[in-house]
Structure formats: C-alpha cells, structure tokens
Short mmCIF file of C-alpha atoms and ligand atoms in Angstrom, two decimals:
data_model
loop_
_atom_site.label_atom_id
_atom_site.label_comp_id
_atom_site.label_asym_id
_atom_site.label_seq_id
_atom_site.Cartn_x
_atom_site.Cartn_y
_atom_site.Cartn_z
CA MET Z 11 134.17 121.18 -197.17
CA THR Z 12 133.02 119.72 -193.87
CA THR Z 13 133.71 121.52 -190.61
CA VAL Z 14 133.57 119.64 -187.31
CA LEU Z 15 133.38 121.25 -183.86
CA ALA Z 16 135.54 118.99 -181.72
CA GLY Z 17 136.41 118.20 -178.13
CA GLY Z 18 138.60 115.21 -177.25
CA VAL Z 19 137.98 111.46 -177.50
CA GLY Z 20 134.41 111.40 -178.95
CA ALA Z 21 135.30 113.96 -181.59
CA ALA Z 22 138.53 112.17 -182.47
CA ARG Z 23 136.60 108.93 -183.08
CA LEU Z 24 134.09 110.76 -185.27
CA LEU Z 25 136.88 112.43 -187.27
CA ARG Z 26 138.49 109.04 -187.85
CA GLY Z 27 135.24 107.96 -189.55
CA MET Z 28 134.88 111.30 -191.31
CA VAL Z 29 138.15 110.83 -193.20
CA ARG Z 30 136.82 107.49 -194.51
CA ALA Z 31 133.58 109.15 -195.64
CA VAL Z 32 135.20 112.16 -197.37
CA PRO Z 33 138.79 113.07 -198.30
CA ALA Z 34 140.73 114.26 -195.24
CA ARG Z 35 141.82 117.43 -197.04
CA LYS Z 36 138.17 118.48 -197.22
CA VAL Z 37 137.69 118.29 -193.45
CA THR Z 38 138.40 121.07 -190.94
CA ALA Z 39 138.13 120.55 -187.19
CA ILE Z 40 137.65 123.52 -184.87
CA VAL Z 41 139.03 122.23 -181.58
CA ASN Z 42 138.35 123.21 -177.98
CA THR Z 43 141.33 124.80 -176.20
CA ALA Z 44 139.63 125.67 -172.90
CA ASP Z 45 141.02 122.41 -171.36
CA ASP Z 46 144.57 123.62 -172.08
CA VAL Z 47 146.82 123.71 -169.07
CA MET Z 48 150.32 124.88 -168.10
CA LEU Z 49 152.22 122.10 -166.33
CA HIS Z 50 155.92 122.11 -165.42
CA GLY Z 51 156.18 125.29 -167.52
CA LEU Z 52 154.81 123.46 -170.59
CA SER Z 53 151.74 124.35 -172.70
CA VAL Z 54 149.56 121.25 -172.91
CA SER Z 55 146.59 121.21 -175.34
CA PRO Z 56 144.85 117.89 -174.62
CA ASP Z 57 142.00 118.05 -177.16
CA LEU Z 58 144.25 119.18 -180.04
CA ASP Z 59 146.66 116.35 -179.23
CA THR Z 60 143.94 113.71 -178.81
CA VAL Z 61 142.53 114.57 -182.25
CA THR Z 62 146.01 114.66 -183.85
CA TYR Z 63 147.21 111.38 -182.35
CA THR Z 64 143.92 109.60 -183.14
CA LEU Z 65 143.96 110.69 -186.79
CA ALA Z 66 147.62 109.62 -186.95
CA GLU Z 67 146.59 106.17 -185.60
CA ALA Z 68 149.07 106.79 -182.78
CA ILE Z 69 146.68 107.31 -179.87
CA ASN Z 70 147.06 105.16 -176.78
CA PRO Z 71 144.14 102.74 -177.23
CA ASP Z 72 143.89 101.99 -173.51
CA THR Z 73 143.38 105.58 -172.35
CA GLY Z 74 142.06 107.41 -175.44
CA TRP Z 75 144.65 110.17 -174.77
CA GLY Z 76 148.43 110.31 -175.08
CA LEU Z 77 150.59 108.23 -177.38
CA VAL Z 78 150.76 104.49 -177.92
CA ASP Z 79 153.92 102.64 -176.74
CA GLU Z 80 154.53 105.34 -174.16
CA SER Z 81 157.14 105.27 -171.38
CA TRP Z 82 157.03 107.33 -168.19
CA GLN Z 83 160.62 107.97 -167.14
CA ALA Z 84 160.24 111.76 -167.03
CA MET Z 85 157.28 111.26 -164.65
CA ASP Z 86 159.46 109.03 -162.47
CA THR Z 87 162.06 111.80 -162.32
CA LEU Z 88 159.39 114.39 -161.42
CA GLU Z 89 158.14 112.06 -158.69
CA ARG Z 90 161.68 111.75 -157.32
CA LEU Z 91 161.94 115.56 -157.30
CA GLY Z 92 158.64 115.93 -155.49
CA SER Z 93 156.88 117.61 -158.43
CA PRO Z 94 153.19 116.93 -158.96
CA THR Z 95 152.56 113.89 -161.19
CA TRP Z 96 148.76 113.57 -161.11
CA PHE Z 97 148.61 114.69 -164.77
CA ARG Z 98 150.57 112.04 -166.65
CA LEU Z 99 152.79 113.27 -169.46
CA GLY Z 100 154.50 110.37 -171.23
CA ASP Z 101 158.06 110.62 -172.55
CA ARG Z 102 156.94 110.54 -176.21
CA ASP Z 103 154.07 112.98 -175.61
CA LEU Z 104 156.44 115.40 -173.82
CA GLY Z 105 158.13 116.13 -177.16
CA THR Z 106 154.87 117.65 -178.43
CA HIS Z 107 154.56 119.92 -175.38
CA LEU Z 108 158.22 120.96 -175.59
CA HIS Z 109 157.76 121.86 -179.25
CA ARG Z 110 154.51 123.78 -178.66
CA THR Z 111 155.92 125.68 -175.67
CA GLY Z 112 159.13 126.61 -177.47
CA ARG Z 113 157.33 127.80 -180.59
CA LEU Z 114 154.83 129.85 -178.54
CA ALA Z 115 157.81 131.48 -176.78
CA ASP Z 116 159.20 132.29 -180.25
CA GLY Z 117 155.97 134.20 -180.92
CA VAL Z 118 154.42 131.67 -183.32
CA GLY Z 119 150.61 131.34 -183.10
CA LEU Z 120 148.92 128.18 -181.82
CA THR Z 121 147.21 127.64 -185.19
CA GLU Z 122 150.53 127.47 -187.03
CA ILE Z 123 152.09 125.28 -184.36
CA THR Z 124 149.09 122.92 -184.49
CA ALA Z 125 149.54 122.66 -188.28
CA GLU Z 126 153.23 121.83 -187.78
CA ILE Z 127 152.41 119.04 -185.34
CA ALA Z 128 149.62 117.68 -187.56
CA HIS Z 129 151.91 117.76 -190.61
CA ALA Z 130 154.64 115.91 -188.71
CA TRP Z 131 152.14 113.13 -187.97
CA GLY Z 132 150.83 113.01 -191.55
CA VAL Z 133 147.40 114.32 -190.53
CA GLN Z 134 145.66 115.94 -193.47
CA VAL Z 135 142.58 117.21 -191.65
CA ARG Z 136 142.96 120.94 -191.03
CA LEU Z 137 143.01 121.40 -187.24
CA LEU Z 138 142.13 124.87 -186.00
CA PRO Z 139 142.29 125.90 -182.34
CA MET Z 140 138.99 127.66 -181.51
CA THR Z 141 141.03 130.70 -180.41
CA GLU Z 142 144.65 131.71 -179.93
CA ASP Z 143 143.69 133.64 -176.80
CA ARG Z 144 143.90 132.11 -173.36
CA VAL Z 145 140.54 130.69 -172.29
CA ALA Z 146 140.31 128.43 -169.24
CA THR Z 147 137.35 126.35 -168.12
CA MET Z 148 136.80 126.86 -164.39
CA VAL Z 149 134.57 124.59 -162.31
CA THR Z 150 132.84 125.58 -159.06
CA LEU Z 151 132.53 122.85 -156.42
CA ALA Z 152 129.02 122.47 -155.00
CA ASN Z 153 130.26 121.30 -151.58
CA ASN Z 154 133.56 120.24 -150.10
CA ASN Z 155 133.10 116.80 -151.68
CA GLY Z 156 135.34 115.37 -148.99
CA VAL Z 157 138.27 117.19 -150.58
CA GLU Z 158 140.65 118.67 -148.06
CA GLN Z 159 141.16 122.45 -148.20
CA SER Z 160 138.19 122.97 -150.47
CA SER Z 161 134.88 124.49 -149.55
CA VAL Z 162 131.55 125.32 -151.12
CA GLY Z 163 131.99 127.80 -153.94
CA ASP Z 164 135.68 127.07 -154.50
CA GLU Z 165 136.62 127.35 -158.14
CA ILE Z 166 139.17 124.98 -159.63
CA GLY Z 167 140.76 124.55 -163.06
CA PHE Z 168 139.28 122.02 -165.48
CA GLN Z 169 142.10 119.48 -165.28
CA ASP Z 170 142.03 119.66 -161.46
CA TYR Z 171 138.35 118.73 -161.70
CA PHE Z 172 138.70 116.18 -164.52
CA VAL Z 173 141.97 114.40 -163.74
CA LYS Z 174 143.08 115.27 -160.18
CA LEU Z 175 139.59 114.78 -158.68
CA GLY Z 176 138.57 112.21 -161.33
CA HIS Z 177 135.38 114.29 -161.96
CA ASP Z 178 133.97 112.41 -158.99
CA VAL Z 179 132.73 115.56 -157.22
CA ASP Z 180 129.54 117.64 -157.19
CA ILE Z 181 129.71 120.93 -159.07
CA SER Z 182 127.44 123.96 -159.23
CA ALA Z 183 128.85 126.10 -162.07
CA VAL Z 184 131.18 126.18 -165.05
CA ARG Z 185 132.63 129.31 -166.61
CA PHE Z 186 135.16 130.03 -169.31
CA ALA Z 187 137.68 132.55 -167.94
CA GLY Z 188 138.92 134.94 -170.63
CA ILE Z 189 136.15 134.12 -173.10
CA ALA Z 190 134.77 137.69 -173.37
CA ASP Z 191 138.13 138.95 -174.68
CA ALA Z 192 138.82 135.97 -176.95
CA SER Z 193 138.61 136.09 -180.75
CA PRO Z 194 138.04 133.13 -183.07
CA GLY Z 195 141.33 131.64 -184.23
CA PRO Z 196 142.61 132.29 -187.76
CA GLY Z 197 140.39 130.53 -190.31
CA VAL Z 198 137.68 129.56 -187.81
CA LEU Z 199 134.85 131.82 -188.98
CA GLU Z 200 135.69 131.12 -192.66
CA ALA Z 201 135.56 127.38 -191.94
CA ILE Z 202 132.03 127.77 -190.56
CA ASN Z 203 130.82 130.24 -193.20
CA SER Z 204 132.12 128.29 -196.21
CA ALA Z 205 131.36 124.70 -195.11
CA THR Z 206 128.78 122.62 -196.93
CA ALA Z 207 128.04 120.96 -193.60
CA VAL Z 208 129.00 121.82 -190.03
CA VAL Z 209 129.02 118.90 -187.60
CA ILE Z 210 128.99 119.19 -183.82
CA ALA Z 211 130.86 116.08 -182.64
CA PRO Z 212 129.54 113.92 -179.77
CA SER Z 213 131.70 115.73 -177.22
CA ASN Z 214 130.66 117.09 -173.82
CA PRO Z 215 128.16 119.89 -174.63
CA ILE Z 216 129.10 121.92 -171.53
CA VAL Z 217 132.91 121.81 -171.38
CA SER Z 218 134.00 120.72 -174.88
CA ILE Z 219 131.51 122.26 -177.32
CA GLY Z 220 130.32 124.97 -174.87
CA PRO Z 221 133.59 126.96 -174.95
CA ILE Z 222 133.79 126.83 -178.77
CA ILE Z 223 130.26 128.22 -179.15
CA ALA Z 224 131.00 130.82 -176.45
CA VAL Z 225 133.95 132.39 -178.30
CA PRO Z 226 132.52 135.77 -179.42
CA GLY Z 227 131.50 135.46 -183.07
CA ILE Z 228 131.45 131.65 -183.31
CA GLY Z 229 127.94 131.16 -181.87
CA ALA Z 230 126.52 133.79 -184.22
CA ALA Z 231 128.31 132.25 -187.22
CA LEU Z 232 126.84 128.84 -186.35
CA ALA Z 233 123.33 130.24 -185.84
CA ASN Z 234 123.66 131.82 -189.27
CA ARG Z 235 124.37 128.37 -190.77
CA ARG Z 236 121.80 126.60 -188.56
CA ALA Z 237 120.11 124.73 -191.45
CA ASP Z 238 123.44 123.08 -192.32
CA VAL Z 239 124.56 122.31 -188.77
CA VAL Z 240 124.14 118.71 -187.60
CA ALA Z 241 124.90 117.79 -183.98
CA VAL Z 242 125.54 114.26 -182.74
CA SER Z 243 124.31 113.61 -179.20
CA PRO Z 244 127.04 112.55 -176.74
CA ILE Z 245 124.29 111.25 -174.47
CA VAL Z 246 122.96 107.78 -175.29
CA ASN Z 247 120.17 106.26 -173.24
CA GLY Z 248 120.60 108.92 -170.56
CA ALA Z 249 124.32 108.26 -170.08
CA ALA Z 250 127.59 109.65 -171.43
CA LEU Z 251 129.71 107.15 -173.33
CA LYS Z 252 132.84 108.55 -171.67
CA GLY Z 253 133.47 111.23 -169.08
CA PRO Z 254 131.20 113.30 -166.87
CA ALA Z 255 128.73 114.77 -169.42
CA GLU Z 256 125.63 113.17 -167.91
CA ARG Z 257 126.55 114.16 -164.35
CA MET Z 258 127.50 117.71 -165.42
CA LEU Z 259 124.24 118.21 -167.32
CA ARG Z 260 122.25 117.03 -164.29
CA GLU Z 261 124.19 119.09 -161.74
CA LEU Z 262 123.96 122.24 -163.86
CA GLY Z 263 120.19 121.91 -164.23
CA HIS Z 264 119.91 120.39 -167.72
CA GLU Z 265 118.01 117.24 -168.57
CA PRO Z 266 120.60 114.44 -168.96
CA SER Z 267 119.05 113.07 -172.14
CA VAL Z 268 118.92 113.77 -175.88
CA ILE Z 269 116.13 116.25 -175.05
CA GLY Z 270 118.51 118.22 -172.81
CA VAL Z 271 121.14 118.13 -175.56
CA ALA Z 272 118.54 119.40 -178.07
CA ARG Z 273 117.73 122.34 -175.78
CA LEU Z 274 121.43 123.29 -175.65
CA TYR Z 275 121.94 123.04 -179.43
CA ARG Z 276 118.61 124.04 -181.01
CA ASP Z 277 119.65 127.69 -181.61
CA PHE Z 278 122.78 126.58 -183.48
CA ALA Z 279 121.86 123.30 -185.21
CA ALA Z 280 118.78 122.26 -187.20
CA THR Z 281 119.41 118.53 -186.84
CA LEU Z 282 120.25 116.24 -183.92
CA VAL Z 283 121.51 112.73 -184.58
CA VAL Z 284 120.65 110.32 -181.75
CA ASP Z 285 121.44 106.66 -181.20
CA ILE Z 286 118.89 103.92 -181.90
CA ALA Z 287 118.66 103.42 -178.13
CA ASP Z 288 116.93 106.82 -177.99
CA ALA Z 289 114.50 106.23 -180.90
CA ASP Z 290 111.55 106.71 -178.54
CA LEU Z 291 112.74 110.26 -177.74
CA ALA Z 292 112.90 111.38 -181.40
CA SER Z 293 109.51 113.08 -181.25
CA GLY Z 294 110.60 114.84 -178.04
CA VAL Z 295 113.69 116.17 -179.84
CA GLU Z 296 111.51 117.37 -182.72
CA ALA Z 297 109.21 119.11 -180.21
CA GLU Z 298 112.30 121.17 -179.25
CA GLY Z 299 112.49 122.43 -182.83
CA MET Z 300 115.18 120.14 -184.26
CA THR Z 301 114.94 117.45 -186.91
CA CYS Z 302 115.88 114.17 -185.26
CA VAL Z 303 117.77 111.45 -187.10
CA VAL Z 304 118.05 108.04 -185.43
CA THR Z 305 121.04 105.88 -186.36
CA PRO Z 306 123.79 103.91 -184.55
CA THR Z 307 126.14 106.48 -182.97
CA VAL Z 308 128.16 104.38 -180.51
CA MET Z 309 131.51 104.27 -182.31
CA THR Z 310 132.73 100.89 -181.07
CA ASP Z 311 134.59 100.42 -184.35
CA LEU Z 312 135.63 102.35 -187.40
CA ASN Z 313 132.74 101.03 -189.52
CA VAL Z 314 130.14 102.52 -187.17
CA ALA Z 315 132.01 105.84 -187.23
CA THR Z 316 132.25 105.82 -191.04
CA ASN Z 317 128.57 104.90 -191.50
CA LEU Z 318 127.59 107.59 -188.99
CA CYS Z 319 129.55 110.20 -190.94
CA GLN Z 320 128.02 109.05 -194.24
CA THR Z 321 124.58 109.47 -192.68
CA ILE Z 322 125.48 112.90 -191.28
CA LEU Z 323 126.71 114.10 -194.68
CA SER Z 324 123.87 112.57 -196.66
CA PRO Z 325 122.19 115.41 -198.57
CA ARG Z 326 118.85 113.71 -197.94
CA LEU Z 327 119.49 113.64 -194.20
CA ARG Z 328 116.68 115.87 -193.16
CA LEU Z 329 114.18 114.11 -195.43
CA THR Z 330 115.01 110.64 -194.20
CA GLN Z 331 112.88 108.89 -191.63
CA TYR Z 332 114.55 106.00 -189.83
N1 FO1 O 18 143.50 112.27 -168.60
C1 FO1 O 18 143.54 111.62 -167.43
O1 FO1 O 18 142.50 111.14 -166.98
N2 FO1 O 18 144.71 111.51 -166.71
C2 FO1 O 18 145.89 112.02 -167.17
O2 FO1 O 18 146.92 111.88 -166.50
C3 FO1 O 18 145.87 112.67 -168.45
C4 FO1 O 18 147.03 113.16 -169.03
C5 FO1 O 18 146.98 113.71 -170.32
C6 FO1 O 18 148.15 114.12 -170.96
C7 FO1 O 18 148.11 114.66 -172.23
C8 FO1 O 18 146.88 114.79 -172.87
O3 FO1 O 18 146.84 115.30 -174.12
C9 FO1 O 18 145.71 114.37 -172.26
C10 FO1 O 18 145.74 113.84 -170.98
N3 FO1 O 18 144.58 113.42 -170.34
C11 FO1 O 18 144.64 112.79 -169.13
C12 FO1 O 18 143.29 113.59 -170.98
C13 FO1 O 18 142.66 114.99 -170.75
O4 FO1 O 18 142.64 115.39 -169.42
C14 FO1 O 18 141.22 114.97 -171.27
O5 FO1 O 18 141.17 114.22 -172.45
C15 FO1 O 18 140.64 116.25 -171.73
O6 FO1 O 18 141.12 117.39 -171.22
C16 FO1 O 18 139.09 116.17 -171.73
O7 FO1 O 18 138.70 116.23 -173.06
#
C-alpha cells in the first residue's frame, strides 16, 4: 500500500503516474480540504475534485482544474442576477457540488461522499479527505496591495487570495482556522500507519501539505513513519512549477529552494526527491538531515510522472546515488 499526501494539480499529476507504477487499488491519497469553500450555498472541494477528475482523465487540460468540455451557462445566469462569478463553476462541475452539498445535508460524511464521486468516475485510488471537520486556510495581507477596502493585517479566505486576487498580493501570515478542533478523517491514520511508503506530493508545502500535517494526530503519525516517508519538492530551480509556492515561502520567511522545503519536511520525511536542475543543492539538503535523491520531477508528460513514481517506490531508493 502506498499513501500519498495530496494537494491539487501537482499531486494529481503525481497520482496519475503512481497508478501506472502500482495498481490503483493499492494507492490511497489523503487530500487537503482547507481550500474548500462555500459558494452560492454549495460545498466546493477543489483539491478532492482536481485529483478525482485528473485520475478519471476528465480534467480540463487548459486550466488543470474543473472538467473538460465544460460550458458556463449557469455562470452567465449568475452574472445576469448580479451574483459573484469570480470563482468559475462550470455546468458539468456544478453537478459534483450539488451532489456533495445535498449528501452533506443528508448527514453523510465527506469521506463517503468522496468515495461515491470517485466510484462514479471509475477512480480506483482511495481518496480520503484529511478531515471531515471544517478547516479553512486564512491568509493575512501584508499591506493593502492596492486592493480597495483592505488594509494591513486584513485576513481573507484562501480562494479570495488565490483566485479573486490571483495570488498577486503580498502576505504576512497563513493560518488554518478550525485546525485545533479537527480530527483526521476516517481511515487517514490507518493509511499512514499501514503504508509501505508514504509520499508527500509536490504540492504547495504551506497551504496544501501544511494543513494535512497540521491536523492533530497526522503530523505525529508521519513522524513515526519518517524512515518510509518520501517528499517530492514542488520547488525546482528556486521556482514553483505552478501557483504561488515560491512567493509564499519567501514572504513567510522560508528559503524558496529545495533547502527551504527540506527544513519544512525534515521532521516528517527521511527523503527528499529533487529535480536534476537542483543537483548542486543535494548536499545542502543532506546537511538538513534528509537523504536527497536527484531525478527528473517536472511532470511534463505521463512517462516522467510514472518514472518518478517508480523511483520514489524503489526499495533501494535511499541507497541509490544519482
Ligand atoms: N482556480 C482559478 O484560478 N479560478 C477559478 O475560477 C477556479 C474555479 C474552480 C472551480 C472548481 C474547482 O474544483 C477548482 C477551481 N479552481 C479555480 C482551482 C482552485 O482554486 C485551486 O486549484 C485550489 O484551491 C488550489 O489547489
């Protein structure tokens, strides 16, 4: 059994390779839910949906989120009605949110609902929300960033930061509201405790992996399995492949490099996989107390993703010098 800690797009690409390296039924993904948002009365779980749609080969290839062959008529209606439309929910995608919201109202847990959605798409990877409790990533603006009606110290929700402001603003803090009272979702601790390998996907370490590790009990379970935990750096050559990871690391006082990633993960993972572009920093990673494996990690196609996963799962991983 392989367990993967997953955010959105980067994790989804890794999981697509993982199911070519090992049977999908032997893979569990523990997925971030701190990006989840209520919009138009609907429960939207972006990372769960990105992973599901990607594994179903139904993801929109242009955006990396939402469904392929999407139409936007519901958004046009919302626009006509004067409702906010900055967060785009396609007509096909809306069905997922309607189903999730209705089932939650019926008292069904998010883990069961996620399994229903995955099953409907033929996804055999077991997808586990990190928690069924409400956790929300909140971002503090460092200055008014030219945004009207905002001032230094204002705290906004993650999707306001990520989508509405296009993460093109300076920030000074990130916190996960509700995390202290959250419990790991059903099956999460077992998936970590019983895995032969635990993989931390190349997702944003602060806002995608950070909330998963911060759920009480999950960080300790990972630390307990440290020797078998392999993280893949989302930072390549000092830059994030997608999204604001590099900028966030820098603004929150971390080094925006594989060394900074190593410092965030060293208590939980024994091994850090970095791209060949960062080969010269391997000794620096090892100086932080992690074994460093250098291999292509930029998942431009499925072959790179599959080879990366084969390397990650190689039993000789920690003995191999590249
Ligand atoms: N990202 C955007 O940049 N703009 C959007 O309008 C948007 C809509 C959206 C709808 C459903 C969904 O599952 C994801 C969506 N995302 C959108 C992506 C999402 O904001 C991010 O992928 C994550 O929250 C960060 O991992």
